Structure formats: C-alpha cells, structure tokens
Coordinates of C-alpha atoms in Angstrom, one line a residue:
X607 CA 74.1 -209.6 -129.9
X608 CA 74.1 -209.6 -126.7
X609 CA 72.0 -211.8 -123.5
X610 CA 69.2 -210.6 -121.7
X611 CA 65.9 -211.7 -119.7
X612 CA 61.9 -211.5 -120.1
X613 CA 60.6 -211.0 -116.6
X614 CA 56.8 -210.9 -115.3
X615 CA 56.7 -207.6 -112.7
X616 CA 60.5 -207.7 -112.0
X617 CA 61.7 -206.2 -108.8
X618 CA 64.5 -203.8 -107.8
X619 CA 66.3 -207.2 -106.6
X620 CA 65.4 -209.3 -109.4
X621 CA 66.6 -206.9 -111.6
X622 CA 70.0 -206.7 -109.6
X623 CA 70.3 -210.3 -110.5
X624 CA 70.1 -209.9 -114.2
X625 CA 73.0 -207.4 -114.3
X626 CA 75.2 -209.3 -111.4
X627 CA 74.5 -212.4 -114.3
X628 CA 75.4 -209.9 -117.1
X629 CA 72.5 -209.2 -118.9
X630 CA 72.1 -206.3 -120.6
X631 CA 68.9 -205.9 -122.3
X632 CA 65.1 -206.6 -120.5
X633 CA 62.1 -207.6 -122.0
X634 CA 58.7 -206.7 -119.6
X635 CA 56.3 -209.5 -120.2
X636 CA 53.6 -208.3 -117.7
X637 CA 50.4 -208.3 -118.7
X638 CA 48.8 -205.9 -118.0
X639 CA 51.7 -204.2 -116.8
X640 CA 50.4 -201.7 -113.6
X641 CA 53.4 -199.8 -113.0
X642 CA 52.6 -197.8 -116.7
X643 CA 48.9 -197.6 -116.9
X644 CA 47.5 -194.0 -116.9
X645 CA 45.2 -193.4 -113.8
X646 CA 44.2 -195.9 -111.5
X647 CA 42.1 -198.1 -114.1
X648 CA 44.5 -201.2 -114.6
X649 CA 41.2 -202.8 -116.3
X650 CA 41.2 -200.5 -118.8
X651 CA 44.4 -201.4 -120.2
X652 CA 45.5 -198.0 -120.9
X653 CA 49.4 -196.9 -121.1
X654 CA 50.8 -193.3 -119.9
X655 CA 53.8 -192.8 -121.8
X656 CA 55.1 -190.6 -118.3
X657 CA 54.9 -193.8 -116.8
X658 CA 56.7 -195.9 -119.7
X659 CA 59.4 -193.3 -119.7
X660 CA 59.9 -194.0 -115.4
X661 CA 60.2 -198.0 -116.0
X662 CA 62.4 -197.3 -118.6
X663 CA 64.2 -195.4 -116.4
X664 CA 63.7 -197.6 -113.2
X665 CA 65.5 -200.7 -115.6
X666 CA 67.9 -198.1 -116.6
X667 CA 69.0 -197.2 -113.2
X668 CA 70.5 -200.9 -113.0
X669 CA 72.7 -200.7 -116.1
X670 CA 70.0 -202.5 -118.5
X671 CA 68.2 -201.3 -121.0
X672 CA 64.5 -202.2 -121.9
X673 CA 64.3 -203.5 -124.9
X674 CA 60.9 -204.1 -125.3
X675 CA 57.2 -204.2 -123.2
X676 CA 54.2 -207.0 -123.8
X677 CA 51.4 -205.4 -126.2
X678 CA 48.6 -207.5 -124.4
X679 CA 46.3 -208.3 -127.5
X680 CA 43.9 -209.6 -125.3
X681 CA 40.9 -211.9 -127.5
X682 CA 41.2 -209.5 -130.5
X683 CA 41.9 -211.9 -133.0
X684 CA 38.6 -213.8 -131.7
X685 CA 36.4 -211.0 -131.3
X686 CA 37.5 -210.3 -135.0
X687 CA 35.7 -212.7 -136.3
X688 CA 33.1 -213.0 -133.8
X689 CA 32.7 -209.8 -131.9
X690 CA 33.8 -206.6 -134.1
X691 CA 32.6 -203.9 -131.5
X692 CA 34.8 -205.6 -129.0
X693 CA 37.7 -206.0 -131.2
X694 CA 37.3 -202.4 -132.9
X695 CA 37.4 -201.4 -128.8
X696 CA 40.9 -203.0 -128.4
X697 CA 41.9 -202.1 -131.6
X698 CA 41.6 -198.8 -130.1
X699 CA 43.8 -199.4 -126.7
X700 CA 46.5 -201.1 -128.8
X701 CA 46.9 -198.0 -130.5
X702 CA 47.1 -195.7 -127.8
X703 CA 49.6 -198.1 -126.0
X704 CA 52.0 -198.2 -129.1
X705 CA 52.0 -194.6 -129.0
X706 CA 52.8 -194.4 -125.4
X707 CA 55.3 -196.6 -125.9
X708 CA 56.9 -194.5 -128.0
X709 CA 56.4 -191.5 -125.8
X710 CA 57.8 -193.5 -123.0
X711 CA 61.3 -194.1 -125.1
X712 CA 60.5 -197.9 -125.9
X713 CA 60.5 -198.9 -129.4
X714 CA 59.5 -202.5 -129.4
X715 CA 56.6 -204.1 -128.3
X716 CA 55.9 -207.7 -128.4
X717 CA 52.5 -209.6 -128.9
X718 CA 51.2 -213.0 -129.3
X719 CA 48.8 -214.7 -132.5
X720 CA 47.7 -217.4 -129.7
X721 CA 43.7 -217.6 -129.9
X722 CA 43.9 -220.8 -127.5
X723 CA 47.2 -220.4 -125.4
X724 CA 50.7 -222.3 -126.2
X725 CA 49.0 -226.0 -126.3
X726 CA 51.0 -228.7 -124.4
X727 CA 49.5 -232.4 -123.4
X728 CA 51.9 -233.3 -120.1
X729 CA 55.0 -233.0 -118.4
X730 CA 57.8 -235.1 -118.8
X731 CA 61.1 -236.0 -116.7
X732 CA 64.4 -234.6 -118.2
X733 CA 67.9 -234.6 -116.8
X734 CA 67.9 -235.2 -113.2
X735 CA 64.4 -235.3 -113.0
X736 CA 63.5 -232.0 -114.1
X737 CA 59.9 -231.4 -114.7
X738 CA 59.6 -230.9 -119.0
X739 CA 56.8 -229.6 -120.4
X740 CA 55.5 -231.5 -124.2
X741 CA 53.6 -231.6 -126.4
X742 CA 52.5 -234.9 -128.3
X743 CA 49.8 -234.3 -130.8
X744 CA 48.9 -238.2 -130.5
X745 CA 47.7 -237.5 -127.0
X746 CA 46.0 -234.6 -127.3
X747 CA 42.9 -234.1 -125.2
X748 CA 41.0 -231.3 -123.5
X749 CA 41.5 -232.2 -120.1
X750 CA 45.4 -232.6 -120.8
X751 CA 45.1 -229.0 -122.5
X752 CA 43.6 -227.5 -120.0
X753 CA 46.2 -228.8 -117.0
X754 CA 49.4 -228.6 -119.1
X755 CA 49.0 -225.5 -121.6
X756 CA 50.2 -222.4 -121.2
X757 CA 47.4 -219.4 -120.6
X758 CA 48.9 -215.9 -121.1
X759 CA 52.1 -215.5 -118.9
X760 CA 51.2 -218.8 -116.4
X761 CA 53.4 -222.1 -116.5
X762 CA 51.7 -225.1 -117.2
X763 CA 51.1 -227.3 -114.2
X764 CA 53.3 -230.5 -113.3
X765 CA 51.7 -234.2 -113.1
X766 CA 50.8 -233.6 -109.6
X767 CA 48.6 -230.5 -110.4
X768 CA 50.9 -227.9 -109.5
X769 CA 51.1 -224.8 -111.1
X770 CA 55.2 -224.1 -110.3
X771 CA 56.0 -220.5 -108.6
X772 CA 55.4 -217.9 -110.0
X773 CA 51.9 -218.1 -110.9
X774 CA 50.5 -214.5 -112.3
X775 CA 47.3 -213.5 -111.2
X776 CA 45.5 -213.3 -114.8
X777 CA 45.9 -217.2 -115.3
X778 CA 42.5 -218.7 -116.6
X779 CA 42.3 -219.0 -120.7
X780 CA 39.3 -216.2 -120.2
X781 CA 41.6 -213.8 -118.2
X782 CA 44.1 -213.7 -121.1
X783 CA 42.3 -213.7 -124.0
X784 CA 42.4 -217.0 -125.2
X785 CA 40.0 -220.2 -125.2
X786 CA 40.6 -223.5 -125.1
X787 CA 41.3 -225.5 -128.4
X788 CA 38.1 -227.7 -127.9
X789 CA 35.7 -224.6 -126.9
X790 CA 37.1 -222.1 -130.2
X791 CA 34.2 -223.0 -132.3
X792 CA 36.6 -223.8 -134.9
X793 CA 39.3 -221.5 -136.7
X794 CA 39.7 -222.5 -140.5
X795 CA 42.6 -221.2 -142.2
X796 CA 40.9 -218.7 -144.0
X797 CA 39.9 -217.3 -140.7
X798 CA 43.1 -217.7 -139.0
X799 CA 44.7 -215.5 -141.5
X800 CA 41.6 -213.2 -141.9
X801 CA 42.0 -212.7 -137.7
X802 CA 46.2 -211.9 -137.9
X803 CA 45.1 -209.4 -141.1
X804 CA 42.6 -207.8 -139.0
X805 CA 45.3 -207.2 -136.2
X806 CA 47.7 -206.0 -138.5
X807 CA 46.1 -203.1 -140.4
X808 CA 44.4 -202.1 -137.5
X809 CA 47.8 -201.8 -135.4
X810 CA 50.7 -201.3 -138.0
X811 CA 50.0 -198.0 -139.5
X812 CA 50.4 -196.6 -136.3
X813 CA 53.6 -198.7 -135.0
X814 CA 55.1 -197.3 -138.1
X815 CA 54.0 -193.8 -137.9
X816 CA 54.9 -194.0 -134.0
X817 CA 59.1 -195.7 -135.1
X818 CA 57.6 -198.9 -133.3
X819 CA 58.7 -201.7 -133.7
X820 CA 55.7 -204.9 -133.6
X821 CA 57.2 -208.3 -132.6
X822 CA 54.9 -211.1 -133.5
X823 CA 55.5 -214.5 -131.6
X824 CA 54.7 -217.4 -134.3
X825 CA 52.0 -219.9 -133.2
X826 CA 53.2 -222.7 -130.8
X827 CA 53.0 -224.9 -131.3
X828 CA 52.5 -226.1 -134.9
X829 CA 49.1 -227.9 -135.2
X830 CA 48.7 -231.4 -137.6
X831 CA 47.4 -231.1 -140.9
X832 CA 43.4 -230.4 -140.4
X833 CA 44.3 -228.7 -136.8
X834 CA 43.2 -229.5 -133.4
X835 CA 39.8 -229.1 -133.0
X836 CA 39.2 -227.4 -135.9
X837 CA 41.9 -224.9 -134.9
X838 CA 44.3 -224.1 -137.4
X839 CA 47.7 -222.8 -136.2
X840 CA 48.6 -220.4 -139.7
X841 CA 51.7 -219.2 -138.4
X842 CA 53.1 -222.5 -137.7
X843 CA 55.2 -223.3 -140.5
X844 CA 58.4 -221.3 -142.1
X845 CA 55.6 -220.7 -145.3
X846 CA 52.9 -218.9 -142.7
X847 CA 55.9 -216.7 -141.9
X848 CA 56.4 -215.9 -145.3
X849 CA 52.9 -214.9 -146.0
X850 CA 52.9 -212.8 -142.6
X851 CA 56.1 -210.3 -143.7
X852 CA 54.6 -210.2 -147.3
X853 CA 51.3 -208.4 -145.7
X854 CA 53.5 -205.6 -145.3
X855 CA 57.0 -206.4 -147.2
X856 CA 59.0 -203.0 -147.6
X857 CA 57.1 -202.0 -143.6
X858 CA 60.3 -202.1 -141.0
X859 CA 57.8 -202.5 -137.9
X860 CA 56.9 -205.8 -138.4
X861 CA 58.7 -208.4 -137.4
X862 CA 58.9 -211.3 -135.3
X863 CA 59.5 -212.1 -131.5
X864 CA 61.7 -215.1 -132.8
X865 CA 61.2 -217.9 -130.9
X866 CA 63.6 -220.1 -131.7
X867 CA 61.7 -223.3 -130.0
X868 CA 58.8 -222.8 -132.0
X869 CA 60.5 -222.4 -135.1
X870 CA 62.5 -225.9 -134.2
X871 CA 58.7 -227.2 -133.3
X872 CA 57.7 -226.9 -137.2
X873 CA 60.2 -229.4 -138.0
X874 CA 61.0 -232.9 -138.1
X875 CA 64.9 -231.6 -138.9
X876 CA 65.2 -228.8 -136.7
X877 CA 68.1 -227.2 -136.7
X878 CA 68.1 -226.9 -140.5
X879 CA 64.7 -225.2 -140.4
X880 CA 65.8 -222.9 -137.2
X881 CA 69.0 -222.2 -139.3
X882 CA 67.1 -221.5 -142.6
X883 CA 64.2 -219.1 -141.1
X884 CA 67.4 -216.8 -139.1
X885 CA 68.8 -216.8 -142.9
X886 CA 65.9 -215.7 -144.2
X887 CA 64.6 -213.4 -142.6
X888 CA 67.6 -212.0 -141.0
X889 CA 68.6 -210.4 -143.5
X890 CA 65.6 -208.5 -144.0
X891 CA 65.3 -207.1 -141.0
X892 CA 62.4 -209.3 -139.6
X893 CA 64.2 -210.4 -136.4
X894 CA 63.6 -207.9 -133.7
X895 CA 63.8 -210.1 -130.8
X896 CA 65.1 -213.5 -130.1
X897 CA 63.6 -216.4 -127.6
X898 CA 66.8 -218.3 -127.5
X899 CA 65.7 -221.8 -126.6
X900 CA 65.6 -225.2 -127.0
X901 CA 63.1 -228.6 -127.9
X902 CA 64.6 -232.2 -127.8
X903 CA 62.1 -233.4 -130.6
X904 CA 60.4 -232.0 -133.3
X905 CA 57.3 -231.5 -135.1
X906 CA 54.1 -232.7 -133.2
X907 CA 56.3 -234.9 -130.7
X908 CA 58.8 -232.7 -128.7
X909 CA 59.7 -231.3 -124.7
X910 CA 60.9 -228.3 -123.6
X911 CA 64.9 -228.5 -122.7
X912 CA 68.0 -226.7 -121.2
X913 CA 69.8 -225.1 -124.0
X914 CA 72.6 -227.3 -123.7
X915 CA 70.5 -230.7 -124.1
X916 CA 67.8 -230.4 -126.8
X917 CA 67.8 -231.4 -130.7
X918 CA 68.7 -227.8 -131.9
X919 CA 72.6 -226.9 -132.7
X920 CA 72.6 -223.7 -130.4
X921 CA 76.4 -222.8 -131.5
X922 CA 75.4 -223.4 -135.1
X923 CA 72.5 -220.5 -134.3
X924 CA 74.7 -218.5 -132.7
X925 CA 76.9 -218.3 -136.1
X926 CA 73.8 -218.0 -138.4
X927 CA 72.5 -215.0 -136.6
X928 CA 75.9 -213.5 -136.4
X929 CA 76.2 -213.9 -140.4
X930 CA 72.9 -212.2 -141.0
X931 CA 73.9 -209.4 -139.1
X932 CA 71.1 -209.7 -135.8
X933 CA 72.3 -207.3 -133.3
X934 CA 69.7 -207.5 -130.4
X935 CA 68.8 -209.4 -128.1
X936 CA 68.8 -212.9 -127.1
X937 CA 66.8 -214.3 -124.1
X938 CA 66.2 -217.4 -122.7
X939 CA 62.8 -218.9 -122.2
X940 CA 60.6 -222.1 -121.5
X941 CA 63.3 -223.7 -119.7
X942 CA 61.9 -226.7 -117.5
X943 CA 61.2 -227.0 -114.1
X944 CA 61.7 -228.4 -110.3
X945 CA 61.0 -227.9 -107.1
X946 CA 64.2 -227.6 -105.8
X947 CA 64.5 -224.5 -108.4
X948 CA 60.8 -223.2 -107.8
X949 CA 61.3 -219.6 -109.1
X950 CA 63.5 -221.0 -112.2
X951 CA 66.1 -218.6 -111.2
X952 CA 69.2 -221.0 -111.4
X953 CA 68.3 -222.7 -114.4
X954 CA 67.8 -219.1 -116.7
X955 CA 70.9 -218.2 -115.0
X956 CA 72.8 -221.7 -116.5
X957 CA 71.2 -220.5 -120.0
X958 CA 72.6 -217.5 -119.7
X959 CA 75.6 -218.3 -118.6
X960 CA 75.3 -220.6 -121.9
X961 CA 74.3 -218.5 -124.4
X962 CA 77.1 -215.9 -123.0
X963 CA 79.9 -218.7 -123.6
X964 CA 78.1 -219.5 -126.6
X965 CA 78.9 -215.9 -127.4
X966 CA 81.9 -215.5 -126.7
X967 CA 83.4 -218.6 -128.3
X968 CA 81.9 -217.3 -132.0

C-alpha cells in the first residue's frame, strides 16, 4: 500500500507538492479531463489514447505514477430508464474512453452510481472551527440539498453560501449528470438496480477485453428505508455490494473505488462494517482503489472529519487491508474545510502525513 492524491486539473506545481509530501500514486478526477480529449471537441467527451499516454507521462515525469482517470458517466444511468437513445450514445463514448485508456497505459478508471449527487443537508463546526460537511436524514429538504450537496467534482457550500476554492466549472446538478433528489421523478429499487445493470453490460465487456480495470464508487450516502424522495440509494448497504460483484463474480474488472467514508455511512457501528466489507471483498480482488477517510457518526446522522478525529479506527483499517493483501493505493478525501486553508492543501497534507505514519507503524 502506499499514499497518494485525487486532484481536479492538477498543475506541474501541484503535482510537485504531492511528491515533496511523498505520494506516490495520482488519481485524475477531472471531468471532463481536456488535456486527453481527441481534437478540439471537449463537449464531445472523447479520449485520444496519444494524449492519455502524455498525462501519464507528464505525472510520471514527477516520480508518481497515475493510477487511475475519472470515467465521467455523465446521466447514463437516468437516461437508462428514461432516455435509451441518449444513454445508448454514452454508452458508446464510455467505451471508446476505456479503450483509450488502455492505449494511453492507464488501467483503472473510476466512475460514480450517483443519479442525484453525494446528498448532504448543512455544514457543521469541527475542531477549531473547521467547516464539516453532514448529512442528517431528519433534516432533509430540497433547498438544504441543493446548497450543501455535492454535484460532480464541486464542494458543497458553507452556511454563508460559499462555495470554498476550488470551484470546477461544470458545477450545476445538470452539468454533471445528476438531478436533484426532489426533481428524479422517483428511482424504485427495481430501477435503481435495473440503471447500474444497464451501465454494467454495456461498459464491462469492453474494460475486460481492454485489461481495464472499472472502479465503482458505492452510493453516498445511504438513503432511509423508503429513500428520499422516492430515490432509492441500492448500493448503500454492505448487501447492495454483494449483489453488485455477483453481476459479474469470476470478472477481475469490476470492482470498487472504496470509499471508506461511505462504507462507515451504512452503519450505525462503523468500524466493524468498514472492517468487515475490506475482509470481504479484499480478498477477492474487489478493492482497486481506496478513499481513505473518515465520518464522526454513522448511518443517516454523520459529518465529514480529519482522519485522526472521526468514529472509524483508521489504524484498525490499516491492518485489515494489510491482511487481505490490498496493494494500491490509498488517498485521502472529503476532508473539511476553512478559510484560512481555502485550497484544502494543508489539511490533505495532515492526512497524508497520517495515513503515512499510519503506515509505517503497521
């Protein structure tokens, strides 16, 4: 195992900083990621696998490796159910990108199940007054979603209205694919799991023809029994993860972007479930990436946290993913924020300066 970072449209300098802080891996979470798209047409979505081979260099030429680029899904899942043309029509560009990927020397790609963003209701103080993002499924409402809930790669805003730096350009739900929980029309389980199928044939015989690797991110965050809005969240429980690896069970591209804060978000007892999904699916080979985070909390009543402060036993996960054999790598993510940190800069390097420690004292 080793640490690393997910950066939106890193820089020659930014990069720079995750070596000086000893990273070794990156993830590229822009979407849509310019610097690979063939042509000129950044709207039509469209990798060059030339151009994935020279940002693979370009992180290279730093002493990091990329791991892994964003597989922008866009509303495919929607338009599944709603809109076949459109999705078939993405359906298409995902495949084109995997292979490109693949041309490009990049064997993991990541992608997100969220029809209606990562749903939080407010902002919360933490330690020194940090600004935590939560979610309290007994204060749900639309307006609250719409201010505090993450759309595609944007932070949610603070209690003042302020979306913290850096804000990416393709912010609004509509930009990113995704809806608000209120305006969804309604996703039953049936059609939740009917949506993710739809994705999965249409994408995985090609990832596995192509040695890809496809890293699902789990819903996040688990929805109440009966959903929000109608909304069901089908990969929000260790049993939706199940039934997602058995679509394909002996397939070794798919897997799971595992976020370890979502996982802890499907629990009322969260290290034991964090611990006992790494344990299970470890071992088969499910694990291709790792969001190595924290929650202080639990199921439908939790804040995002430093590493060091939440409700999960980080050094306990350290050991359990250690035992199972997880090799790759681990990065930090939704850590809080403050406006004397506006670019979150010092606070991912304290957690990987953490998770490094945490390293080296297993």
């Amino acid at each position: 195992m080793y640490i690393g970072e997910q950066l939106i449209n890193p820089t020659d300098k930014r990069l720079r900083l995750s070596a000086q802080l000893g990273a070794r891996g990156i993830v590229i979470d822009s979407r849509p990621n310019a610097p690979v798209m063939a042509g000129d047409d950044v709207e039509a979505g469209l990798w060059d696998g030339r151009k994935v081979a020279d940002q693979r260099r370009w992180v290279e030429s730093h002493g990091l490796t990329l791991d892994c680029l964003a597989l922008d899904v866009g509303s495919i899942l929607l338009d599944s159910l709603r809109a076949p043309e459109k999705a078939a029509a993405t359906a298409e560009r995902l495949r084109h990108n995997i292979r490109a990927a693949a041309d490009g020397g990049v064997d993991t790609v990541k992608y997100t199940v969220a029809m209606v963003g990562i749903t939080r209701t407010g902002v919360v103080d933490g330690r020194g007054g940090m600004k935590c993002s939560t979610f309290r499924a007994d204060e749900y409402k639309a307006e609250n979603d719409a201010r505090f809930s993450y759309w595609g790669t944007v932070l949610p805003e603070d209690e003042t209205g302020t979306k913290p730096s850096p804000v990416a350009a393709r912010g609004a739900p509509e930009t990113c694919g995704q809806v608000m929980a209120s305006e969804a029309g309604g996703v039953s389980e049936a059609d939740g799991w009917r949506a993710i199928e739809y994705l999965v044939e249409a994408i995985l015989p090609t990832a596995e023809k192509a040695g890809v690797k496809l890293a699902c991110h789990p819903h996040d965050p688990a929805y109440p029994p009966g959903g929000l809005n109608g909304v069901h969240h089908v990969l929000g429980s260790l049993e939706g993860l199940r039934r997602f690896v058995s679509l394909a069970p002996e397939s070794k591209s798919l897997g799971f972007n595992f976020c370890q804060g979502t996982i802890a978000e499907m629990s009322r007892t969260p290290t034991e479930t964090v611990l006992e999904a790494i344990r299970e699916f470890g071992p088969q080979n499910r694990i291709f990436m790792v969001h190595f985070r924290n929650i202080k909390g639990g199921y439908l009543d939790f804040r995002e946290a430093m590493p060091d402060e939440g409700s999960v036993d980080m050094a306990a996960c350290i050991r359990a993913y250690r035992e199972v054999g997880y090799k790759g790598i681990l990065c930090p993510d939704h850590v809080p924020f403050s406006e004397v940190d506006p670019d979150r800069e010092r606070f991912f390097a304290f957690a990987l300066g953490y998770t490094q420690a945490l390293l080296q004292a297993a």
